[in-house]
Coordinates of C-alpha atoms in Angstrom, one line a residue:
T87 CA 115.8 -165.8 53.0
V88 CA 115.6 -162.9 51.0
L89 CA 118.7 -160.9 52.8
A90 CA 122.5 -161.1 52.3
E91 CA 124.2 -162.7 55.0
G92 CA 124.7 -159.8 57.9
A93 CA 121.9 -157.5 56.3
G94 CA 119.8 -156.0 59.0
F95 CA 115.4 -154.8 58.4
T96 CA 112.8 -153.4 60.7
S97 CA 109.7 -154.2 60.3
T98 CA 107.3 -151.0 59.0
D99 CA 103.7 -152.0 58.7
F100 CA 101.9 -155.5 60.0
T101 CA 98.3 -156.3 59.9
M102 CA 97.7 -159.7 61.7
Q103 CA 93.6 -160.6 61.2
F104 CA 92.5 -163.5 63.7
L105 CA 89.5 -165.4 61.9
R106 CA 89.1 -168.5 64.5
A107 CA 90.0 -170.1 68.0
T108 CA 93.1 -172.5 67.3
P109 CA 92.2 -175.7 69.6
P110 CA 94.8 -177.6 71.2
G111 CA 97.4 -179.5 68.7
R112 CA 99.8 -178.6 65.9
L113 CA 99.8 -176.1 63.4
E114 CA 100.7 -174.8 60.3
A115 CA 102.2 -171.6 58.9
R116 CA 102.6 -171.2 55.2
A117 CA 104.5 -167.3 54.1
E118 CA 105.4 -166.2 51.3
V119 CA 107.3 -162.8 49.7
I120 CA 105.3 -160.8 48.2
R121 CA 107.4 -158.3 46.7
R122 CA 111.2 -157.5 47.4
G123 CA 112.4 -154.3 46.2
K124 CA 115.8 -152.8 46.9
R125 CA 114.7 -151.6 50.8
R126 CA 111.3 -153.2 51.0
V127 CA 110.1 -156.5 51.7
V128 CA 106.7 -157.8 51.8
V129 CA 105.3 -160.6 53.3
E130 CA 102.0 -162.2 53.3
A131 CA 101.2 -165.4 55.8
S132 CA 98.5 -167.9 56.9
A133 CA 97.9 -170.2 59.9
F134 CA 96.2 -173.8 59.9
D135 CA 94.9 -175.5 62.4
A136 CA 95.1 -179.7 61.7
E137 CA 92.0 -180.0 59.5
G138 CA 93.4 -177.4 57.4
R139 CA 91.1 -174.6 58.4
L140 CA 92.5 -171.5 58.4
C141 CA 92.5 -169.3 61.3
A142 CA 94.8 -166.3 60.7
R143 CA 96.3 -164.0 58.1
Y144 CA 99.2 -161.5 58.4
L145 CA 101.0 -159.2 56.1
G146 CA 103.6 -157.2 56.5
G147 CA 106.6 -154.9 55.5
F148 CA 110.0 -154.5 56.2
S149 CA 112.6 -152.0 55.3
T150 CA 116.2 -153.3 55.0
L151 CA 118.8 -151.9 56.7
D152 CA 122.3 -151.0 55.2
G153 CA 125.2 -153.3 57.2

């Protein structure tokens, strides 16, 4: 996590792109914080099927809330 314990957040925007149908079975997700500012966090994530093929991508923005 990039937030202090007890800190809150709210989503401000997101984009989800579904690139292929996912077959039954296990999916793997990988996420990375792209930017962490004082009040804003931007996250990117990808989901892969069991064959390692990219199935979906996510880009989201969050604002931190004062506790």
